[in-house]
XYZ file of C-alpha atoms in Angstrom:
154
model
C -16.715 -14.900 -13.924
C -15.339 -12.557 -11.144
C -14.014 -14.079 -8.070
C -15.370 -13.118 -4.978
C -13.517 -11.868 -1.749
C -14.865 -15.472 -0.078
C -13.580 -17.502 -3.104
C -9.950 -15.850 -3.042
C -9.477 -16.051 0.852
C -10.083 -20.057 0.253
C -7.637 -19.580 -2.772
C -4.748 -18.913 -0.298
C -5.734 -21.105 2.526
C -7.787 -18.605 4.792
C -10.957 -18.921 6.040
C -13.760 -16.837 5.878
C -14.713 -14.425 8.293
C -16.589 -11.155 8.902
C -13.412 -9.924 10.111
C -11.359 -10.551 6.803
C -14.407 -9.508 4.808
C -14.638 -6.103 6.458
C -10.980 -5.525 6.044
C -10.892 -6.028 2.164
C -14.285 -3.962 1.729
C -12.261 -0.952 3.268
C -8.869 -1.823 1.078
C -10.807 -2.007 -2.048
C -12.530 1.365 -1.268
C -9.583 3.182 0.438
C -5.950 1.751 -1.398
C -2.836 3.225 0.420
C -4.845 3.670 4.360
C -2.861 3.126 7.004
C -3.846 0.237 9.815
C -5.570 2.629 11.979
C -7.609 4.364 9.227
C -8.766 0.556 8.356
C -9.981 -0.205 11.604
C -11.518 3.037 12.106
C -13.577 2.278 8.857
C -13.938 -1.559 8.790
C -15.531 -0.911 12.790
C -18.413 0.483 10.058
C -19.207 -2.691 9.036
C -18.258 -4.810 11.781
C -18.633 -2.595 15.151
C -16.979 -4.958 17.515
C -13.735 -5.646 15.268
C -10.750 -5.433 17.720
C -7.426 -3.551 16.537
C -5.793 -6.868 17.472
C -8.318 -8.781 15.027
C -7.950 -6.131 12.387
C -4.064 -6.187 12.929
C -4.005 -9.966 12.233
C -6.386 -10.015 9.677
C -3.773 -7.458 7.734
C -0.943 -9.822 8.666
C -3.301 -12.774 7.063
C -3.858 -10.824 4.089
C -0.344 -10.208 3.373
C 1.102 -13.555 4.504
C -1.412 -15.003 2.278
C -0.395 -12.353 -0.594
C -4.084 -10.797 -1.072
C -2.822 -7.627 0.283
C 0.309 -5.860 0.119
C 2.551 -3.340 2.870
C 4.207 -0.418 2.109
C 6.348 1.492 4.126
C 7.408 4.995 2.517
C 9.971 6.309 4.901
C 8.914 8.663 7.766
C 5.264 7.019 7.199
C 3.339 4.662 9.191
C 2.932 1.228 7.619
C 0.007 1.322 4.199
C -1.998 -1.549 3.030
C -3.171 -1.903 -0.619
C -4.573 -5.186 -2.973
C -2.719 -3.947 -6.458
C -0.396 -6.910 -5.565
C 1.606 -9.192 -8.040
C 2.808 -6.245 -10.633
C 5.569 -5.071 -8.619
C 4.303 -1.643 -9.131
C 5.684 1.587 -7.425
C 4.359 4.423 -5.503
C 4.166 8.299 -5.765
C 4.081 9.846 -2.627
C 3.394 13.820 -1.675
C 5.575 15.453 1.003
C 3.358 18.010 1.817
C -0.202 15.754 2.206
C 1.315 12.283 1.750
C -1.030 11.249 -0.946
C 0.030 8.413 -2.236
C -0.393 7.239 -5.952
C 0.545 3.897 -7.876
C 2.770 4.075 -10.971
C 3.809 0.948 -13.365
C 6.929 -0.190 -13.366
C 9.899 2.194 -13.913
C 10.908 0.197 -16.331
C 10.498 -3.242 -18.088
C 9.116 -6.558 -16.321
C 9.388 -7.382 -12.595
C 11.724 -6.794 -10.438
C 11.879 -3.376 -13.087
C 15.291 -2.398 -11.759
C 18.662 -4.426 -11.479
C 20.755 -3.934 -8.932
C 24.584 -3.147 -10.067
C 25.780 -6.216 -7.361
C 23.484 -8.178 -6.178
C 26.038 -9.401 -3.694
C 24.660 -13.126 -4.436
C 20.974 -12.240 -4.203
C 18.303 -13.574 -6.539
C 15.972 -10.378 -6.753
C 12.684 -10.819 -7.449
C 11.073 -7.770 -6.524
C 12.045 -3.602 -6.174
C 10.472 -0.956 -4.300
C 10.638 2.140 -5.379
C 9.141 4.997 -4.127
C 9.178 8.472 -6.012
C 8.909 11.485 -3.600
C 7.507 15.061 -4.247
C 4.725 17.323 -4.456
C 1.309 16.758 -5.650
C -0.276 19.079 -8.183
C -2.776 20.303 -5.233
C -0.313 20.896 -2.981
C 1.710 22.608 -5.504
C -1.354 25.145 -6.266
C -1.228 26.048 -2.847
C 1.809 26.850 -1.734
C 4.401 26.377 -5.186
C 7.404 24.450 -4.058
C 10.853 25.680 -4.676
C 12.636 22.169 -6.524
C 16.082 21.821 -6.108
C 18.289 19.524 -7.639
C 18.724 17.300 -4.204
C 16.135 16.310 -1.863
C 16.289 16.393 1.557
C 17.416 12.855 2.131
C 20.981 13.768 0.856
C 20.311 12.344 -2.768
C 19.881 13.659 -5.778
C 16.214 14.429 -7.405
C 15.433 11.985 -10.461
């Protein structure tokens, strides 16, 4: 039997509201928007949703761990469900498409720091920069061996 979005809002203490039910309709059709694209499409389905409401209701959803943030650097803020997998993210300079990927590497947190200065880690982001195959076809990228955050391409 498949849980519904009413039955897992409960699940983690939240009640049910048009609001919160609007939000998650637009993260399960659109993984990766940022808060302004949700409201923009959530006032769809619920025209007098506030950005204050919809903020909160994002801040609900990932307090309550329904939804997850993601915050590639020189990005605004995105909001996905894939939560609990510890997965990773792809990202496109160019377009800034953004696309999951499993775990670099074996089970959660996937990577080990080499001193965790005392900290139990349960969880790694990681997210892998570059250029998507559309962007790519349009104008080829030149790939150098370091990127332009001072590191050095994996």
């Amino acid at each position: 039997m498949e849980t519904t979005w009413e039955d897992q809002l409960r699940a983690v203490g939240l009640r049910v509201t048009r609001p919160r039910l609007s939000v998650l309709s637009v993260l399960a059709e659109h993984p990766h928007a940022d808060a302004d694209a949700i409201v923009t499409r959530a006032r769809e389905l619920h025209p007098s949703l506030s950005h204050q409401a919809a903020y909160g209701v994002l801040e609900a959803l990932v307090a309550g761990g329904l939804a997850r943030r993601i915050e590639p650097a020189g990005a605004p803020a995105l909001f996905e469900l894939r939560v609990g997998d510890n997965h990773h993210h792809l990202v496109c300079r160019s377009c800034g498409a953004v696309a999951d990927v499993d775990c670099a590497a074996g089970a959660a947190p996937c990577l080990s720091p080499s001193d965790a200065a005392g900290l139990v880690v349960d969880e790694a982001e990681v997210v892998f920069w570059g250029h998507c195959r559309e962007c790519r076809a349009v104008a080829p990228v030149q790939v150098s061996e370091h990127n332009d955050r001072g590191g050095v391409r994996a």
